[in-house]
PDB file of C-alpha atoms and ligand atoms in Angstrom:
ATOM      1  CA  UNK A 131       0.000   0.000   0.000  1.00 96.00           C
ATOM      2  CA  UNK A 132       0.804   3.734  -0.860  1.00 98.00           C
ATOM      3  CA  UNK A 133       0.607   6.395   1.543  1.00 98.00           C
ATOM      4  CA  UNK A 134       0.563   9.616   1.021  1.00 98.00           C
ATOM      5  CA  UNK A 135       0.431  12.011   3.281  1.00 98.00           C
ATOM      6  CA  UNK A 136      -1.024  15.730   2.677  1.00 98.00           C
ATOM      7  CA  UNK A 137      -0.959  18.752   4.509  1.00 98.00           C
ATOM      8  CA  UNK A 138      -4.785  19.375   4.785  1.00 98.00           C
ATOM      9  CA  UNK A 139      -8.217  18.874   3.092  1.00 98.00           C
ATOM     10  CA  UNK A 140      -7.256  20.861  -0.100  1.00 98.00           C
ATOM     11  CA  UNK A 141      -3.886  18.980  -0.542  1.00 98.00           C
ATOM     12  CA  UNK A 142      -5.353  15.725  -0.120  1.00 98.00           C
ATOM     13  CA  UNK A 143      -7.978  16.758  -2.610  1.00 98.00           C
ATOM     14  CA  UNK A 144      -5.185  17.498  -5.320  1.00 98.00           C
ATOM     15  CA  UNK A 145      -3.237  14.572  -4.381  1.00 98.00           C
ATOM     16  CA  UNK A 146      -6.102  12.858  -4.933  1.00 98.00           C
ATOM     17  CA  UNK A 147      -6.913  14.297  -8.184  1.00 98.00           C
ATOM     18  CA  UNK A 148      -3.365  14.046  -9.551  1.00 98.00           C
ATOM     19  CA  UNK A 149      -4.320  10.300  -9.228  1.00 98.00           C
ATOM     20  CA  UNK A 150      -7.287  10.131 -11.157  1.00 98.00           C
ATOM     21  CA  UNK A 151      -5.907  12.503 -13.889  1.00 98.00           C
ATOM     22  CA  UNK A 152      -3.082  10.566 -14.568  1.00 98.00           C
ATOM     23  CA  UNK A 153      -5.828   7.845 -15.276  1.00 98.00           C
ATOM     24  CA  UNK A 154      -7.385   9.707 -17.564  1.00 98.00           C
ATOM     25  CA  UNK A 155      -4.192  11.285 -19.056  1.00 98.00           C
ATOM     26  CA  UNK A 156      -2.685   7.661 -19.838  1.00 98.00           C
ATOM     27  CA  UNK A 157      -6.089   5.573 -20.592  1.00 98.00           C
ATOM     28  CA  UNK A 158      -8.734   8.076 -22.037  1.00 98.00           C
ATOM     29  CA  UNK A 159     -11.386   5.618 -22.087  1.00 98.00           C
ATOM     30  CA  UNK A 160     -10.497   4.501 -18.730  1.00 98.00           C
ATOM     31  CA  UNK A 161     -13.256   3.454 -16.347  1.00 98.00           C
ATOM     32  CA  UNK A 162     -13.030   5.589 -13.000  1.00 98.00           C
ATOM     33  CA  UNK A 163     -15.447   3.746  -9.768  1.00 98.00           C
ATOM     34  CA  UNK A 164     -16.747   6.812  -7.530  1.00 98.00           C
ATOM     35  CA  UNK A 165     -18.175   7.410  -4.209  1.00 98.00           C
ATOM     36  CA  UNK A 166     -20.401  10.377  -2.764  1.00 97.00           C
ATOM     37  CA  UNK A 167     -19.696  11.345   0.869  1.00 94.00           C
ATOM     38  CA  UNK A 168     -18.018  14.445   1.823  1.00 94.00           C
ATOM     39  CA  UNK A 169     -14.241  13.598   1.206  1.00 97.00           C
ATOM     40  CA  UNK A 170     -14.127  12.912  -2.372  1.00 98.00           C
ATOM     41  CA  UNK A 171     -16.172  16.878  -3.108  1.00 98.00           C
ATOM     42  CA  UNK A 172     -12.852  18.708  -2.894  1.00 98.00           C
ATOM     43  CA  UNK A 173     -11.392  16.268  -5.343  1.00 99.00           C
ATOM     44  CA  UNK A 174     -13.832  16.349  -8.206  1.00 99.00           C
ATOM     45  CA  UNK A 175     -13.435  20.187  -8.077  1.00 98.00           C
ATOM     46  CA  UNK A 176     -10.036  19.656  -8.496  1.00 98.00           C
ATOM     47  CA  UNK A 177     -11.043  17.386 -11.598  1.00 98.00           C
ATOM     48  CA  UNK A 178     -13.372  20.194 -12.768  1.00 99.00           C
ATOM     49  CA  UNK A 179     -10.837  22.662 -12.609  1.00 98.00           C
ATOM     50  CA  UNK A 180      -8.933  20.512 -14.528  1.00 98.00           C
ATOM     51  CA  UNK A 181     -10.992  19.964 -17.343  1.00 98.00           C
ATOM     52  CA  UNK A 182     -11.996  23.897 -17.511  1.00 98.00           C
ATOM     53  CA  UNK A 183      -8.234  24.509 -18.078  1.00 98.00           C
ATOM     54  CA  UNK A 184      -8.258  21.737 -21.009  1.00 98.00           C
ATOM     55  CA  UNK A 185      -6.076  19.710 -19.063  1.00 98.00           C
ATOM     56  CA  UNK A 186      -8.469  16.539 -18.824  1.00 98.00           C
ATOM     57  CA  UNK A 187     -10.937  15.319 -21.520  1.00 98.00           C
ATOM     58  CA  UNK A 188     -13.652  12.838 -20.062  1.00 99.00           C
ATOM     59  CA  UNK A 189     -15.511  12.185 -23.470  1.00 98.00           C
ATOM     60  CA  UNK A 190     -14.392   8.524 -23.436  1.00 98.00           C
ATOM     61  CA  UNK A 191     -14.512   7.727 -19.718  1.00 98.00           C
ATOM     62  CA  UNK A 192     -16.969   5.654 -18.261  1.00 98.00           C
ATOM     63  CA  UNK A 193     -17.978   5.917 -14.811  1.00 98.00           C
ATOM     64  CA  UNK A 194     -19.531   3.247 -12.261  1.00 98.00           C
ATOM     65  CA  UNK A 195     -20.354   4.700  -8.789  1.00 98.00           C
ATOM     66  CA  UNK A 196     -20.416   2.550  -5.353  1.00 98.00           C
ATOM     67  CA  UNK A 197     -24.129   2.841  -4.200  1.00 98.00           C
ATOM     68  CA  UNK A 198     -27.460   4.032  -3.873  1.00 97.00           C
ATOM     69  CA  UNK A 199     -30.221   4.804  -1.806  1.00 96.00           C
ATOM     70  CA  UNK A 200     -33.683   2.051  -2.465  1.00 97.00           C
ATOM     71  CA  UNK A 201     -36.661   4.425  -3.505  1.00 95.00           C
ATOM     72  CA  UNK A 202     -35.536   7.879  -4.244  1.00 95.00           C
ATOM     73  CA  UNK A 203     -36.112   9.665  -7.302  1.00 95.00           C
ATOM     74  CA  UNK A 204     -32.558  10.280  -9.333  1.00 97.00           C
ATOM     75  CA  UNK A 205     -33.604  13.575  -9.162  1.00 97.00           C
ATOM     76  CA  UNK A 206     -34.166  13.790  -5.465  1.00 95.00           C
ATOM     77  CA  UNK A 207     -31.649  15.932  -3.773  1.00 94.00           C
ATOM     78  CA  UNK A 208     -30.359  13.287  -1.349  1.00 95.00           C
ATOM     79  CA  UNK A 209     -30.297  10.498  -3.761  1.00 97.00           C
ATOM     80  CA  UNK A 210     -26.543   9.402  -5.190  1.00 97.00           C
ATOM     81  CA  UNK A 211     -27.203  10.432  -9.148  1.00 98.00           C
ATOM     82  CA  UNK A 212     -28.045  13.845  -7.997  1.00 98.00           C
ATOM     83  CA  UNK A 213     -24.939  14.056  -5.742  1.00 98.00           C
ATOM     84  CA  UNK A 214     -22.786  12.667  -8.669  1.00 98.00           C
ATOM     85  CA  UNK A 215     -24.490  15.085 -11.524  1.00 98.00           C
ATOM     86  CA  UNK A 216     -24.185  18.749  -9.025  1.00 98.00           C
ATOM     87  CA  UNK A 217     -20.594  17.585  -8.111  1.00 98.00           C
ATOM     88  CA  UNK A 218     -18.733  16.704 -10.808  1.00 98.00           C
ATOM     89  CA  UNK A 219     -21.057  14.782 -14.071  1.00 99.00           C
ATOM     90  CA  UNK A 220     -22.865  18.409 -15.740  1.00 98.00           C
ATOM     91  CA  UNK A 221     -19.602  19.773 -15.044  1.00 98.00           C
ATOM     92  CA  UNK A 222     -17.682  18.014 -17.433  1.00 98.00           C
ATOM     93  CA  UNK A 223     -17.838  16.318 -20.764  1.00 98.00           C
ATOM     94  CA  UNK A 224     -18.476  12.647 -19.505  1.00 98.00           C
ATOM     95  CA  UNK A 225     -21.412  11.097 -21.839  1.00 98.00           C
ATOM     96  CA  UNK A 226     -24.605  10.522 -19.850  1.00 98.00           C
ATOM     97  CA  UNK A 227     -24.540   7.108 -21.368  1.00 98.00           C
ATOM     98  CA  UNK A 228     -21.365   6.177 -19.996  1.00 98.00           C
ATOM     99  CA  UNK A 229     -21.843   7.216 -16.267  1.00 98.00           C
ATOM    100  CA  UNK A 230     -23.494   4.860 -13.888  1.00 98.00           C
ATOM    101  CA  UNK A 231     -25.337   4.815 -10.676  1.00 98.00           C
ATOM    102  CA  UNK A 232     -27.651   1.841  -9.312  1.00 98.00           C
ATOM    103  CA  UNK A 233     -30.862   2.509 -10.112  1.00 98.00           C
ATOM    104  CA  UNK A 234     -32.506   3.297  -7.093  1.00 96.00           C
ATOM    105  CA  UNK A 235     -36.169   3.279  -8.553  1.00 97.00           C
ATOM    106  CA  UNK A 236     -36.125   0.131  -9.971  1.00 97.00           C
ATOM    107  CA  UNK A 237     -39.061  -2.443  -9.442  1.00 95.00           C
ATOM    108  CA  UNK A 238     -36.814  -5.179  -9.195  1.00 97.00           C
ATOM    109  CA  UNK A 239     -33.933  -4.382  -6.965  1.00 97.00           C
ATOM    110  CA  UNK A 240     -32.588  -8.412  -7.059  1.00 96.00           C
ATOM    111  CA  UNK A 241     -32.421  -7.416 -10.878  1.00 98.00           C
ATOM    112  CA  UNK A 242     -30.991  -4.231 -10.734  1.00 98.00           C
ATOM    113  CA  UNK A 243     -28.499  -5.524  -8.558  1.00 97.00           C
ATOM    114  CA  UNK A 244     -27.990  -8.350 -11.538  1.00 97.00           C
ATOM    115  CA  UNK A 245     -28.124  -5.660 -14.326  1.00 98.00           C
ATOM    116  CA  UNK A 246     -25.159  -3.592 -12.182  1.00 97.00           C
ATOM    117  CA  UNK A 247     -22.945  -6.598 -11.977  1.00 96.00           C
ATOM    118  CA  UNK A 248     -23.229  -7.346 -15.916  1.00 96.00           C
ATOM    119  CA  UNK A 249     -22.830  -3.812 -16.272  1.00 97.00           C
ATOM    120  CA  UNK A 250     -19.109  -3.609 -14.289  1.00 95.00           C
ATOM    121  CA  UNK A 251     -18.386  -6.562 -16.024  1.00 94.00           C
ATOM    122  CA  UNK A 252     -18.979  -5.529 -20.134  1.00 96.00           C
ATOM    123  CA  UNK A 253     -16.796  -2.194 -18.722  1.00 95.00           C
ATOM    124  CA  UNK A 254     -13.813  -4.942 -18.684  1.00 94.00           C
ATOM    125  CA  UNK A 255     -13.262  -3.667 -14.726  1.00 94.00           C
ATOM    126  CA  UNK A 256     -12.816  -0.729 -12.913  1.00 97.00           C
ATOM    127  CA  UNK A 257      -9.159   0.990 -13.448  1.00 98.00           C
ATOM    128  CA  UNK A 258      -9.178   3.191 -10.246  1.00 98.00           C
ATOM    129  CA  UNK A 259     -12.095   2.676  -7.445  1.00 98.00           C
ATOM    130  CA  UNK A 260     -12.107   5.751  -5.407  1.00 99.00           C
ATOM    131  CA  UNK A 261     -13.392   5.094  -2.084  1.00 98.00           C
ATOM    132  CA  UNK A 262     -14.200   7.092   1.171  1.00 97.00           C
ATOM    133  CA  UNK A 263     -14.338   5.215   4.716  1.00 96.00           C
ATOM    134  CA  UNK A 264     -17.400   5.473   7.352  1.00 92.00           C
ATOM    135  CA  UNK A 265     -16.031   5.655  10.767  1.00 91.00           C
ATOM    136  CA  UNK A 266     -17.390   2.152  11.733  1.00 91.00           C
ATOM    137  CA  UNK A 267     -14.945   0.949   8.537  1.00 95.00           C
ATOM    138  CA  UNK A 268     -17.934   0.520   6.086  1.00 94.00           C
ATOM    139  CA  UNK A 269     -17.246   1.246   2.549  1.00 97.00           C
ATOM    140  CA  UNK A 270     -19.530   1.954  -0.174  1.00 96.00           C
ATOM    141  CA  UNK A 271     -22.788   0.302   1.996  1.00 94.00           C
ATOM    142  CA  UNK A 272     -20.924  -2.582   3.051  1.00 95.00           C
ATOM    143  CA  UNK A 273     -21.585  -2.286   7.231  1.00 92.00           C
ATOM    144  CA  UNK A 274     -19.389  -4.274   9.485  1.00 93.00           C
ATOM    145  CA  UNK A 275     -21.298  -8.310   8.974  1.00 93.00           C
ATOM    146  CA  UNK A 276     -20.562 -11.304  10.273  1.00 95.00           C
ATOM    147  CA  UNK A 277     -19.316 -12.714   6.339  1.00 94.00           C
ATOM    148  CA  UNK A 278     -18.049 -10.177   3.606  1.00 93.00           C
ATOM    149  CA  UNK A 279     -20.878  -9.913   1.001  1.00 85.00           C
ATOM    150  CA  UNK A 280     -19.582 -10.312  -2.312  1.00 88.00           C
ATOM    151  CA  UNK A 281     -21.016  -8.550  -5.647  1.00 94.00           C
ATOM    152  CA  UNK A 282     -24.111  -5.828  -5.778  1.00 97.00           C
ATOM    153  CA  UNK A 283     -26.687  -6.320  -3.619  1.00 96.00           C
ATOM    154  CA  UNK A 284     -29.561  -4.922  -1.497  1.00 96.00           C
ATOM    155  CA  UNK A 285     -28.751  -3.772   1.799  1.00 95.00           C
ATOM    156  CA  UNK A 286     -30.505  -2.973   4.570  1.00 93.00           C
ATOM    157  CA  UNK A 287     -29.514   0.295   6.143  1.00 89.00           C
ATOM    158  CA  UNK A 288     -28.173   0.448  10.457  1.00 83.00           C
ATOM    159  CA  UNK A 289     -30.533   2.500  12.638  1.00 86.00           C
ATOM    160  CA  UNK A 290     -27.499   4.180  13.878  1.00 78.00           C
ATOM    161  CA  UNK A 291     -26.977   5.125   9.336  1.00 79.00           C
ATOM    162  CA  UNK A 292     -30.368   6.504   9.481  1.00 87.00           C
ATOM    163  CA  UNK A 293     -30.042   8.243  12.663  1.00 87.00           C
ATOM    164  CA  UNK A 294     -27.584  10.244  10.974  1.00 77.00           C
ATOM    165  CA  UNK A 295     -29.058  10.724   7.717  1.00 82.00           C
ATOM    166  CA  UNK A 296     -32.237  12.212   9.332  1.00 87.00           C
ATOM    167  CA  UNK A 297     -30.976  15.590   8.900  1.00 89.00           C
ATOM    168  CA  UNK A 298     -30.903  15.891   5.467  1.00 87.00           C
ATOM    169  CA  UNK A 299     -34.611  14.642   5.280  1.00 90.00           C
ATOM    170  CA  UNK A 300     -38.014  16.628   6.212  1.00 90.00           C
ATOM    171  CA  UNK A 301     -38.945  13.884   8.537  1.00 91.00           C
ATOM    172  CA  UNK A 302     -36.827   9.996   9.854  1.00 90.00           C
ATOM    173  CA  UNK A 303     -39.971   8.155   7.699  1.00 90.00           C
ATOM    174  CA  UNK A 304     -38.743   9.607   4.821  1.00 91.00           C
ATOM    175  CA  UNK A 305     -34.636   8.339   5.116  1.00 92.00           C
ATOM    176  CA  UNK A 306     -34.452   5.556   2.663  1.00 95.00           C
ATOM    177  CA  UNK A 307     -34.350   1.993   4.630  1.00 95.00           C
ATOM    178  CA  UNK A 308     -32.494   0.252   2.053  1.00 96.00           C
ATOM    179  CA  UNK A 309     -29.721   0.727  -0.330  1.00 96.00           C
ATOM    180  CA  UNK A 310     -28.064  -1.233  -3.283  1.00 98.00           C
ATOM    181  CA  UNK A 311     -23.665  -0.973  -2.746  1.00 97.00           C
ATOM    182  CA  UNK A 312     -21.430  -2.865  -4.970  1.00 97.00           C
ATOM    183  CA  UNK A 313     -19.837  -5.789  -2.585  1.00 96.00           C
ATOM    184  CA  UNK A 314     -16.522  -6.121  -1.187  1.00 97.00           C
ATOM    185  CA  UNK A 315     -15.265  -8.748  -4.080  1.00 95.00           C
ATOM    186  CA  UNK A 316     -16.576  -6.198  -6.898  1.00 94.00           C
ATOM    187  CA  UNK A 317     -14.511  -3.275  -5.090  1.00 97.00           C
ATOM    188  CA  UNK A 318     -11.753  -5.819  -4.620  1.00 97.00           C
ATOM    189  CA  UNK A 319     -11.904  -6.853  -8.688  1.00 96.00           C
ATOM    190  CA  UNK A 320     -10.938  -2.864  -9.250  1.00 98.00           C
ATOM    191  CA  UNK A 321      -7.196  -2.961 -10.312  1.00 98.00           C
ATOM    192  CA  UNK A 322      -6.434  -0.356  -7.978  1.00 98.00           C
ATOM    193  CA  UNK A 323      -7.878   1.603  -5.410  1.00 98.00           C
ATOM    194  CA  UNK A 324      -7.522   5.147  -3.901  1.00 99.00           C
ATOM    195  CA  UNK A 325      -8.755   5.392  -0.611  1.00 99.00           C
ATOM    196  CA  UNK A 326      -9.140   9.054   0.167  1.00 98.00           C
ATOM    197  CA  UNK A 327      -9.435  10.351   4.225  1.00 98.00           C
ATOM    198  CA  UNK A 328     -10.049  13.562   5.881  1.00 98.00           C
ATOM    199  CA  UNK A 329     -10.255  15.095   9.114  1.00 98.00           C
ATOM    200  CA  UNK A 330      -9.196  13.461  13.171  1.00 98.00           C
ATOM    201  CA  UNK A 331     -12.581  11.962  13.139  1.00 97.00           C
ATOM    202  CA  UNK A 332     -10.562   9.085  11.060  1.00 97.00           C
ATOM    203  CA  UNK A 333      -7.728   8.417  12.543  1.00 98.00           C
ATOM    204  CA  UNK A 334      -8.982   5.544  14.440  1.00 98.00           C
ATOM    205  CA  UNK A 335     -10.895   4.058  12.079  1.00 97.00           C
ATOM    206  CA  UNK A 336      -7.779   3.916   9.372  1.00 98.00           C
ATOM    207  CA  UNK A 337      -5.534   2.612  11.685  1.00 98.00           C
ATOM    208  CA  UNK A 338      -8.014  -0.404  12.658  1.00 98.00           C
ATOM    209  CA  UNK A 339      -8.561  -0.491   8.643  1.00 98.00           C
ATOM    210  CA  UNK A 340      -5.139  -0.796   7.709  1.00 98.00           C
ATOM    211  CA  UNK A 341      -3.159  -2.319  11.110  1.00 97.00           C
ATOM    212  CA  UNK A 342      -5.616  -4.411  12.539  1.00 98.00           C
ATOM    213  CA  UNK A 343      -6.856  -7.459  11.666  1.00 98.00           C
ATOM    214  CA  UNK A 344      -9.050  -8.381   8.189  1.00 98.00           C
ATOM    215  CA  UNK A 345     -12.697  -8.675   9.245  1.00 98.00           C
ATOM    216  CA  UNK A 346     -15.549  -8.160   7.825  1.00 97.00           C
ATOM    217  CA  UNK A 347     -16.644  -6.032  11.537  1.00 97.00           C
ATOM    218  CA  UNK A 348     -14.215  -3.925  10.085  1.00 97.00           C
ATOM    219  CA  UNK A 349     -15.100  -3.864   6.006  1.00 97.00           C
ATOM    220  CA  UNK A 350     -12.580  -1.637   4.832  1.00 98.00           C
ATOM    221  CA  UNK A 351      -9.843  -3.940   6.638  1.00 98.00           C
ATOM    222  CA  UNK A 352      -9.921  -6.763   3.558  1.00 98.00           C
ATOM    223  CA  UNK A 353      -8.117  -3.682   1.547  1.00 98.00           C
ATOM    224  CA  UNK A 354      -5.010  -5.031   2.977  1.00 98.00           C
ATOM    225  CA  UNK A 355      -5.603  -7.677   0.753  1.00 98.00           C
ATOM    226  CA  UNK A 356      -5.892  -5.661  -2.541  1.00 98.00           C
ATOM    227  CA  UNK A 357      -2.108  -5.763  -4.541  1.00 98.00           C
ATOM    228  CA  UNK A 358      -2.906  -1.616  -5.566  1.00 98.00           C
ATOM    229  CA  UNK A 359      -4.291   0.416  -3.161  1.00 98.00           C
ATOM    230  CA  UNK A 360      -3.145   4.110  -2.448  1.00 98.00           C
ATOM    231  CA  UNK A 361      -4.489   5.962   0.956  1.00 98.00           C
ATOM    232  CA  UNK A 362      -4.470   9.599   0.532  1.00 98.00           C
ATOM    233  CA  UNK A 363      -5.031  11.447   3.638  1.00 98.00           C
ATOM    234  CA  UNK A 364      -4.543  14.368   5.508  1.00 98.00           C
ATOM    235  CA  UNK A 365      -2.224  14.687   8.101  1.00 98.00           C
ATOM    236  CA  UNK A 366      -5.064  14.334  10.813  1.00 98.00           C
ATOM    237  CA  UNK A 367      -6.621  11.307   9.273  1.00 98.00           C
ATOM    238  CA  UNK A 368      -3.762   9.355   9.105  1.00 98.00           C
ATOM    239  CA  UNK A 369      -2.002  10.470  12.231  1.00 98.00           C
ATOM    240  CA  UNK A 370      -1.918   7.023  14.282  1.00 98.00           C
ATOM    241  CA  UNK A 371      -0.610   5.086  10.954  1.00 93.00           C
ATOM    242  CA  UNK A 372       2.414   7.221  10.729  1.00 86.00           C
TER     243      UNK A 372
HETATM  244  C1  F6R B 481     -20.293   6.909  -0.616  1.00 52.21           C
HETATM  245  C2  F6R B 481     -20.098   5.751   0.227  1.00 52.21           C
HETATM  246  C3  F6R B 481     -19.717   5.818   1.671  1.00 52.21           C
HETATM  247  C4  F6R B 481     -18.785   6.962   2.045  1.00 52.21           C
HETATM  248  C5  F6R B 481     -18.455   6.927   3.539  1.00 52.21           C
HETATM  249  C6  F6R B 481     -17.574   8.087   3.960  1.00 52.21           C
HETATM  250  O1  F6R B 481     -20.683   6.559  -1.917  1.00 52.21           O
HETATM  251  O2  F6R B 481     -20.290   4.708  -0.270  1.00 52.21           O
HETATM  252  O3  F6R B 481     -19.129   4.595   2.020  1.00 52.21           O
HETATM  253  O4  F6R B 481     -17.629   6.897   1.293  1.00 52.21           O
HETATM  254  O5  F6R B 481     -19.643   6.959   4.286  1.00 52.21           O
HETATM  255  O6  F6R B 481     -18.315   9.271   3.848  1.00 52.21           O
HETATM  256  P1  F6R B 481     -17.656  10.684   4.073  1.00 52.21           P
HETATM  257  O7  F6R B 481     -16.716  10.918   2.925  1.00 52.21           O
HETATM  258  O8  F6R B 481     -18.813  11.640   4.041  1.00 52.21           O
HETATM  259  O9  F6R B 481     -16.946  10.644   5.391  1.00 52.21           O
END
């Protein structure tokens, strides 16, 4: 594993960036895996900025993203498309058609989950999976389990998740109760990852991720596993690794 360490947010967002360009730069129809969550915003500005100063062209890179909420509307303002178009898709000239996002509206979400895995598969893999890390060590909406769960499926979200997604919602009955997330062995099929972390909040988690034993308590843990991964953090994130 690659560390690297940066200074603060906006560092670790350019770090992060450099990574993903260089993607782009050297494979033009590469396919990038994203995430939503707070930590990667910073670096899909950077990507934007990028791409405003002609630096990066996106017309032939396909996208798959981690996860997304059961029952919203795409264009609902907490659901994962929206998040993905307002922070980095109408911002830059990635095709519609080539950017993906479970569908979260689907009748059939066994089938959707089917349709996702075919879909990562005909892309010939994921070059780069960005991912950010929950402070329980879940990534994408894998939550600590007994068993690792494997390709895309339906989850079923923690109390404590939609505790803390209440806020963003005009009442708890409206928080979505399930989710679809890629699974640990379709994250772990990416040829490499970039694990991006911000903020003391982390520390403890990444240093149980990336010291401690592989569990699936501790999802993000099996990463030790993975031949390619690069953990970009900021100095406060990654203070008890160092
Ligand atoms: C996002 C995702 C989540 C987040 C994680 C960290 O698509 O799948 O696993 O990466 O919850 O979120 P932040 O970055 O907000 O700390």
């Amino acid at each position: 594993m690659r560390i690297i360490v940066a200074e603060n947010y906006e560092a670790m967002s350019r770090q992060a960036a450099n990574i993903l360009s260089s993607h782009v730069t050297m494979k033009p129809d590469c396919v990038l895996g994203l995430a939503t969550g707070s930590t990667p915003i910073g670096t899909y500005q950077e990507l934007i900025k990028r791409y405003e100063a002609g630096d990066l062209d996106f017309s032939q890179v396909k996208t798959v993203n981690l996860d997304e909420y059961v029952g919203l509307e795409p264009t609902h303002d907490q659901s994962y498309r929206y998040f993905m178009q307002t922070q980095l898709f109408d911002h830059i000239n990635v095709k519609p058609e080539n950017t993906n996002v479970p569908q979260g509206m689907a009748q059939d979400v066994e089938a959707e989950c089917a349709r996702y895995n075919a879909v990562i598969a005909s892309m010939g893999g994921i070059d780069v999976q960005v991912l950010g890390m929950g402070h329980n060590g879940h990534i994408g909406f894998n939550e600590p389990a007994e068993i690792f769960e494997k390709e895309t499926h339906k989850v079923e979200l923690q109390d404590s998740t939609i505790e803390a997604n209440a806020r963003f919602f005009a009442t708890r009955d409206e928080v979505p109760r399930y989710a679809i997330t890629m699974g640990i062995q379709s994250i772990m099929q990416a040829r490499q990852i970039l694990v991006v972390v911000s903020g003391a909040g982390k520390a403890d988690i990444v240093e149980k991720a990336f010291r401690g034993p592989v569990t699936p308590k501790v999802p993000a843990s099996i990463l030790q596993m993975h031949p390619d991964v690069i953990l970009v953090g900021d100095k406060e994130a990654l203070s008890k690794l160092l």
